[in-house]
CSV table of N, CA and C in Angstrom, one decimal:
chain,number,residue,atom,x,y,z
A,9,UNK,N,59.1,97.3,59.8
A,9,UNK,CA,57.9,96.6,60.4
A,9,UNK,C,56.7,97.5,60.1
A,10,UNK,N,55.7,97.0,59.4
A,10,UNK,CA,54.4,97.7,59.1
A,10,UNK,C,53.4,97.3,60.2
A,11,UNK,N,52.8,98.3,60.8
A,11,UNK,CA,51.8,98.0,61.8
A,11,UNK,C,50.4,98.3,61.1
A,12,UNK,N,49.5,97.4,61.4
A,12,UNK,CA,48.1,97.5,60.8
A,12,UNK,C,47.1,97.5,61.9
A,13,UNK,N,46.2,98.4,61.9
A,13,UNK,CA,45.2,98.5,62.9
A,13,UNK,C,43.8,98.6,62.3
A,14,UNK,N,43.0,97.6,62.5
A,14,UNK,CA,41.6,97.5,62.0
A,14,UNK,C,40.6,98.2,62.9
A,15,UNK,N,39.5,98.6,62.2
A,15,UNK,CA,38.4,99.1,63.0
A,15,UNK,C,37.1,98.9,62.1
A,16,UNK,N,35.9,99.0,62.7
A,16,UNK,CA,34.7,99.0,62.0
A,16,UNK,C,33.9,97.7,62.1
A,17,UNK,N,34.4,96.7,62.8
A,17,UNK,CA,33.6,95.4,62.9
A,17,UNK,C,32.4,95.6,63.7
A,18,UNK,N,31.6,94.6,63.8
A,18,UNK,CA,30.3,94.7,64.6
A,18,UNK,C,29.3,93.6,64.2
A,19,UNK,N,28.1,93.8,64.6
A,19,UNK,CA,27.0,92.9,64.3
A,19,UNK,C,25.9,93.5,63.5
A,20,UNK,N,25.5,92.8,62.5
A,20,UNK,CA,24.4,93.3,61.6
A,20,UNK,C,23.5,92.1,61.3
A,21,UNK,N,22.3,92.4,60.8
A,21,UNK,CA,21.4,91.4,60.3
A,21,UNK,C,21.7,91.0,58.9
A,22,UNK,N,21.2,89.9,58.4
A,22,UNK,CA,21.4,89.5,57.1
A,22,UNK,C,20.9,90.6,56.1
A,23,UNK,N,21.7,90.8,55.1
A,23,UNK,CA,21.3,91.9,54.1
A,23,UNK,C,21.9,93.2,54.5
A,24,UNK,N,22.4,93.4,55.7
A,24,UNK,CA,23.0,94.6,56.1
A,24,UNK,C,24.4,94.9,55.5
A,25,UNK,N,24.9,96.1,56.0
A,25,UNK,CA,26.2,96.5,55.5
A,25,UNK,C,27.1,96.9,56.6
A,26,UNK,N,28.4,96.7,56.4
A,26,UNK,CA,29.4,97.2,57.3
A,26,UNK,C,30.6,97.7,56.5
A,27,UNK,N,31.4,98.6,57.0
A,27,UNK,CA,32.6,99.0,56.4
A,27,UNK,C,33.8,98.9,57.4
A,28,UNK,N,34.7,98.1,57.0
A,28,UNK,CA,35.9,97.9,57.8
A,28,UNK,C,37.0,98.9,57.3
A,29,UNK,N,37.8,99.3,58.2
A,29,UNK,CA,39.0,100.2,57.9
A,29,UNK,C,40.2,99.6,58.5
A,30,UNK,N,41.3,100.0,57.9
A,30,UNK,CA,42.6,99.5,58.4
A,30,UNK,C,43.6,100.6,58.1
A,31,UNK,N,44.3,101.0,59.2
A,31,UNK,CA,45.4,102.1,59.1
A,31,UNK,C,46.7,101.4,59.1
A,32,UNK,N,47.5,101.6,58.0
A,32,UNK,CA,48.9,101.1,57.9
A,32,UNK,C,49.9,102.2,58.4
A,33,UNK,N,50.9,101.8,59.1
A,33,UNK,CA,51.9,102.7,59.6
A,33,UNK,C,52.8,103.3,58.5
A,34,UNK,N,52.8,102.6,57.4
A,34,UNK,CA,53.6,103.1,56.3
A,34,UNK,C,53.1,102.5,55.0
A,35,UNK,N,53.5,103.1,53.9
A,35,UNK,CA,53.0,102.6,52.6
A,35,UNK,C,53.6,101.2,52.3
A,36,UNK,N,52.7,100.3,51.8
A,36,UNK,CA,53.2,99.0,51.3
A,36,UNK,C,52.3,98.7,50.2
A,37,UNK,N,52.8,98.1,49.1
A,37,UNK,CA,52.1,98.1,47.8
A,37,UNK,C,50.8,97.2,47.9
A,38,UNK,N,50.9,96.1,48.6
A,38,UNK,CA,49.8,95.1,48.6
A,38,UNK,C,49.1,95.1,49.9
A,39,UNK,N,47.8,95.4,49.9
A,39,UNK,CA,47.0,95.3,51.1
A,39,UNK,C,45.8,94.4,50.8
A,40,UNK,N,45.4,93.7,51.8
A,40,UNK,CA,44.3,92.7,51.6
A,40,UNK,C,43.5,92.5,52.9
A,41,UNK,N,42.4,91.9,52.7
A,41,UNK,CA,41.6,91.4,53.8
A,41,UNK,C,41.5,89.9,53.8
A,42,UNK,N,41.7,89.3,54.9
A,42,UNK,CA,41.5,87.8,55.1
A,42,UNK,C,40.4,87.7,56.2
A,43,UNK,N,39.8,86.5,56.3
A,43,UNK,CA,38.9,86.2,57.3
A,43,UNK,C,39.0,84.8,57.8
A,44,UNK,N,38.6,84.6,59.0
A,44,UNK,CA,38.6,83.2,59.6
A,44,UNK,C,37.4,83.0,60.5
A,45,UNK,N,36.6,82.0,60.1
A,45,UNK,CA,35.5,81.7,61.0
A,45,UNK,C,35.9,80.5,61.9
A,46,UNK,N,35.2,80.3,63.0
A,46,UNK,CA,35.6,79.3,63.9
A,46,UNK,C,35.6,77.9,63.2
A,47,UNK,N,36.6,77.1,63.4
A,47,UNK,CA,36.7,75.8,62.9
A,47,UNK,C,37.1,75.8,61.4
A,48,UNK,N,37.3,76.9,60.8
A,48,UNK,CA,37.6,77.0,59.4
A,48,UNK,C,39.0,77.6,59.2
A,49,UNK,N,39.6,77.3,58.0
A,49,UNK,CA,40.9,77.9,57.7
A,49,UNK,C,40.7,79.4,57.3
A,50,UNK,N,41.8,80.1,57.5
A,50,UNK,CA,41.8,81.5,57.1
A,50,UNK,C,41.8,81.6,55.6
A,51,UNK,N,41.0,82.5,55.1
A,51,UNK,CA,40.8,82.6,53.6
A,51,UNK,C,40.9,84.1,53.2
A,52,UNK,N,41.4,84.3,52.0
A,52,UNK,CA,41.5,85.6,51.4
A,52,UNK,C,40.2,86.1,51.0
A,53,UNK,N,39.9,87.3,51.2
A,53,UNK,CA,38.6,87.9,50.8
A,53,UNK,C,38.8,88.9,49.6
A,54,UNK,N,39.7,89.8,49.8
A,54,UNK,CA,40.0,90.8,48.7
A,54,UNK,C,41.4,91.4,48.9
A,55,UNK,N,41.9,91.8,47.8
A,55,UNK,CA,43.3,92.4,47.8
A,55,UNK,C,43.3,93.6,46.9
A,56,UNK,N,44.2,94.5,47.1
A,56,UNK,CA,44.4,95.7,46.2
A,56,UNK,C,45.9,96.0,46.1
A,57,UNK,N,46.3,96.1,44.9
A,57,UNK,CA,47.7,96.3,44.6
A,57,UNK,C,48.0,97.7,44.1
A,58,UNK,N,48.9,98.4,44.8
A,58,UNK,CA,49.2,99.8,44.5
A,58,UNK,C,48.0,100.7,44.4
A,59,UNK,N,47.0,100.4,45.2
A,59,UNK,CA,45.8,101.2,45.2
A,59,UNK,C,44.9,101.1,44.0
A,60,UNK,N,45.2,100.1,43.1
A,60,UNK,CA,44.5,100.1,41.8
A,60,UNK,C,44.0,98.7,41.5
A,61,UNK,N,44.8,97.8,41.4
A,61,UNK,CA,44.4,96.4,40.9
A,61,UNK,C,43.7,95.7,42.1
A,62,UNK,N,42.5,95.2,41.9
A,62,UNK,CA,41.8,94.5,42.9
A,62,UNK,C,41.5,93.1,42.5
A,63,UNK,N,41.4,92.3,43.6
A,63,UNK,CA,41.0,90.9,43.4
A,63,UNK,C,40.1,90.4,44.5
A,64,UNK,N,39.1,89.6,44.2
A,64,UNK,CA,38.1,89.2,45.1
A,64,UNK,C,38.0,87.7,45.1
A,65,UNK,N,37.6,87.1,46.3
A,65,UNK,CA,37.2,85.7,46.4
A,65,UNK,C,35.8,85.6,45.7
A,66,UNK,N,35.6,84.5,45.1
A,66,UNK,CA,34.3,84.3,44.4
A,66,UNK,C,33.1,84.5,45.3
A,67,UNK,N,33.3,84.2,46.6
A,67,UNK,CA,32.2,84.2,47.5
A,67,UNK,C,31.7,85.6,47.9
A,68,UNK,N,32.5,86.6,47.5
A,68,UNK,CA,32.2,88.0,47.9
A,68,UNK,C,32.1,88.9,46.7
A,69,UNK,N,32.4,88.4,45.5
A,69,UNK,CA,32.3,89.3,44.3
A,69,UNK,C,30.9,89.8,44.1
A,70,UNK,N,30.8,91.1,43.9
A,70,UNK,CA,29.6,91.8,43.7
A,70,UNK,C,29.0,92.3,44.9
A,71,UNK,N,29.5,91.9,46.1
A,71,UNK,CA,29.0,92.3,47.4
A,71,UNK,C,30.0,93.2,48.2
A,72,UNK,N,31.2,92.8,48.1
A,72,UNK,CA,32.3,93.5,48.8
A,72,UNK,C,33.1,94.4,47.8
A,73,UNK,N,33.6,95.5,48.4
A,73,UNK,CA,34.5,96.4,47.6
A,73,UNK,C,35.7,96.8,48.4
A,74,UNK,N,36.9,96.6,47.9
A,74,UNK,CA,38.1,97.0,48.6
A,74,UNK,C,38.6,98.2,47.9
A,75,UNK,N,39.1,99.1,48.8
A,75,UNK,CA,39.6,100.4,48.3
A,75,UNK,C,40.6,101.0,49.3
A,76,UNK,N,41.3,102.0,48.8
A,76,UNK,CA,42.2,102.7,49.7
A,76,UNK,C,42.0,104.2,49.6
A,77,UNK,N,42.5,105.0,50.5
A,77,UNK,CA,42.4,106.4,50.4
A,77,UNK,C,43.5,106.9,49.5
A,78,UNK,N,43.6,108.3,49.4
A,78,UNK,CA,44.6,108.8,48.5
A,78,UNK,C,46.1,108.5,48.9
A,79,UNK,N,46.3,108.4,50.2
A,79,UNK,CA,47.6,108.1,50.7
A,79,UNK,C,48.0,106.6,50.5
A,80,UNK,N,47.0,105.8,50.2
A,80,UNK,CA,47.2,104.3,50.1
A,80,UNK,C,47.6,103.7,51.4
A,81,UNK,N,47.4,104.4,52.5
A,81,UNK,CA,47.8,103.8,53.8
A,81,UNK,C,46.5,103.5,54.6
A,82,UNK,N,45.4,103.9,54.2
A,82,UNK,CA,44.1,103.5,54.8
A,82,UNK,C,43.4,102.6,53.8
A,83,UNK,N,43.1,101.4,54.3
A,83,UNK,CA,42.4,100.4,53.6
A,83,UNK,C,41.0,100.3,54.0
A,84,UNK,N,40.1,100.1,53.1
A,84,UNK,CA,38.7,99.9,53.4
A,84,UNK,C,38.2,98.6,52.8
A,85,UNK,N,37.1,98.1,53.4
A,85,UNK,CA,36.4,97.0,52.9
A,85,UNK,C,34.9,97.3,53.1
A,86,UNK,N,34.2,97.7,52.0
A,86,UNK,CA,32.8,97.9,52.1
A,86,UNK,C,32.1,96.6,51.9
A,87,UNK,N,31.3,96.2,52.8
A,87,UNK,CA,30.6,94.9,52.7
A,87,UNK,C,29.1,95.1,52.7
A,88,UNK,N,28.5,94.7,51.6
A,88,UNK,CA,27.0,94.9,51.4
A,88,UNK,C,26.4,93.5,51.3
A,89,UNK,N,25.1,93.5,51.4
A,89,UNK,CA,24.3,92.2,51.3
A,89,UNK,C,25.0,91.1,52.1
A,90,UNK,N,25.2,91.4,53.4
A,90,UNK,CA,26.0,90.4,54.2
A,90,UNK,C,25.1,89.2,54.5
A,91,UNK,N,25.8,88.1,54.6
A,91,UNK,CA,25.1,86.8,54.9
A,91,UNK,C,25.7,86.2,56.2
A,92,UNK,N,25.0,85.3,56.8
A,92,UNK,CA,25.5,84.7,58.0
A,92,UNK,C,26.9,84.0,57.8
A,93,UNK,N,27.1,83.5,56.6
A,93,UNK,CA,28.4,82.8,56.3
A,93,UNK,C,29.5,83.8,56.2
A,94,UNK,N,29.2,85.1,56.2
A,94,UNK,CA,30.3,86.1,56.2
A,94,UNK,C,30.8,86.4,57.6
A,95,UNK,N,30.2,85.8,58.6
A,95,UNK,CA,30.6,86.0,60.0
A,95,UNK,C,32.0,85.4,60.2
A,96,UNK,N,32.9,86.2,60.7
A,96,UNK,CA,34.3,85.7,60.9
A,96,UNK,C,35.1,86.9,61.6
A,97,UNK,N,36.3,86.5,61.9
A,97,UNK,CA,37.3,87.5,62.3
A,97,UNK,C,37.9,88.0,61.0
A,98,UNK,N,37.9,89.3,60.8
A,98,UNK,CA,38.5,89.8,59.6
A,98,UNK,C,39.9,90.5,59.9
A,99,UNK,N,40.9,90.1,59.1
A,99,UNK,CA,42.2,90.6,59.3
A,99,UNK,C,42.7,91.5,58.1
A,100,UNK,N,43.3,92.6,58.5
A,100,UNK,CA,44.0,93.4,57.5
A,100,UNK,C,45.4,92.9,57.3
A,101,UNK,N,45.8,92.6,56.1
A,101,UNK,CA,47.2,92.1,55.9
A,101,UNK,C,47.9,92.9,54.8
A,102,UNK,N,49.2,92.8,54.8
A,102,UNK,CA,50.0,93.5,53.9
A,102,UNK,C,51.2,92.7,53.4
A,103,UNK,N,51.6,93.0,52.2
A,103,UNK,CA,52.8,92.3,51.6
A,103,UNK,C,53.3,93.1,50.5
A,104,UNK,N,54.4,92.6,49.9
A,104,UNK,CA,55.0,93.2,48.8
A,104,UNK,C,54.3,93.1,47.5
A,105,UNK,N,53.7,91.9,47.2
A,105,UNK,CA,53.0,91.6,46.0
A,105,UNK,C,51.7,90.9,46.3
A,106,UNK,N,50.7,91.3,45.5
A,106,UNK,CA,49.4,90.7,45.6
A,106,UNK,C,49.3,89.5,44.6
A,107,UNK,N,50.1,88.5,44.8
A,107,UNK,CA,50.1,87.4,43.8
A,107,UNK,C,48.9,86.5,44.0
A,108,UNK,N,48.5,86.2,45.2
A,108,UNK,CA,47.5,85.3,45.4
A,108,UNK,C,46.9,85.5,46.8
A,109,UNK,N,46.1,84.6,47.2
A,109,UNK,CA,45.5,84.7,48.6
A,109,UNK,C,46.2,83.6,49.5
A,110,UNK,N,47.4,83.2,49.2
A,110,UNK,CA,48.2,82.4,50.1
A,110,UNK,C,48.6,83.2,51.3
A,111,UNK,N,48.3,82.7,52.5
A,111,UNK,CA,48.7,83.4,53.7
A,111,UNK,C,50.2,83.6,53.8
A,112,UNK,N,51.0,82.7,53.3
A,112,UNK,CA,52.4,82.8,53.4
A,112,UNK,C,53.0,84.0,52.6
A,113,UNK,N,52.2,84.5,51.7
A,113,UNK,CA,52.8,85.6,50.9
A,113,UNK,C,52.6,87.0,51.6
A,114,UNK,N,51.9,87.0,52.7
A,114,UNK,CA,51.7,88.3,53.4
A,114,UNK,C,52.5,88.4,54.6
A,115,UNK,N,53.3,89.5,54.8
A,115,UNK,CA,54.3,89.6,55.8
A,115,UNK,C,53.7,90.2,57.1
A,116,UNK,N,52.7,91.0,57.0
A,116,UNK,CA,52.2,91.7,58.2
A,116,UNK,C,50.7,91.5,58.3
A,117,UNK,N,50.3,91.3,59.6
A,117,UNK,CA,48.9,91.0,59.9
A,117,UNK,C,48.4,91.9,61.1
A,118,UNK,N,47.2,92.4,60.9
A,118,UNK,CA,46.6,93.1,62.0
A,118,UNK,C,46.0,92.2,63.1
A,119,UNK,N,45.4,92.7,64.1
A,119,UNK,CA,44.9,91.9,65.2
A,119,UNK,C,43.5,91.3,64.9
A,120,UNK,N,42.8,91.9,63.9
A,120,UNK,CA,41.5,91.4,63.5
A,120,UNK,C,40.4,92.1,64.2
A,121,UNK,N,39.2,92.1,63.5
A,121,UNK,CA,38.0,92.7,64.0
A,121,UNK,C,36.9,91.6,63.7
A,122,UNK,N,36.0,91.5,64.6
A,122,UNK,CA,34.9,90.5,64.5
A,122,UNK,C,33.7,91.1,63.7
A,123,UNK,N,33.3,90.3,62.8
A,123,UNK,CA,32.0,90.6,62.0
A,123,UNK,C,31.1,89.5,62.3
A,124,UNK,N,29.9,89.8,62.7
A,124,UNK,CA,28.8,88.8,63.0
A,124,UNK,C,27.6,89.2,62.3
A,125,UNK,N,27.1,88.3,61.5
A,125,UNK,CA,25.8,88.5,60.7
A,125,UNK,C,24.8,87.6,61.2
A,126,UNK,N,23.7,88.1,61.7
A,126,UNK,CA,22.6,87.2,62.2
A,126,UNK,C,21.6,87.0,61.2
A,127,UNK,N,20.9,85.8,61.3
A,127,UNK,CA,19.9,85.5,60.3
A,127,UNK,C,18.5,85.9,60.8
């Protein structure tokens, strides 16, 4: 059982930046961030496989960067040029393979952190 604990959420104005962090209790090859806004489905934001291969949702490309530390057990999401539509609960998730952003492919989920972007 992999435990995931997120931190770093908060409130910013449009155009601002936030960095989310997630501590995993053990190494697992695929780490990702998902988000869910009120009334909307949960969606994949970014993933990183083995600390190297990254994938991003089109809506965040060029603004968000996913990375890990050297242990590959701390996951980051640097979010720049934030927009109100980025407001959501952000979840750190983990699985064996980063094949897609299908929620069913990820076995472990954190509790989530709130990100609010005001206009």
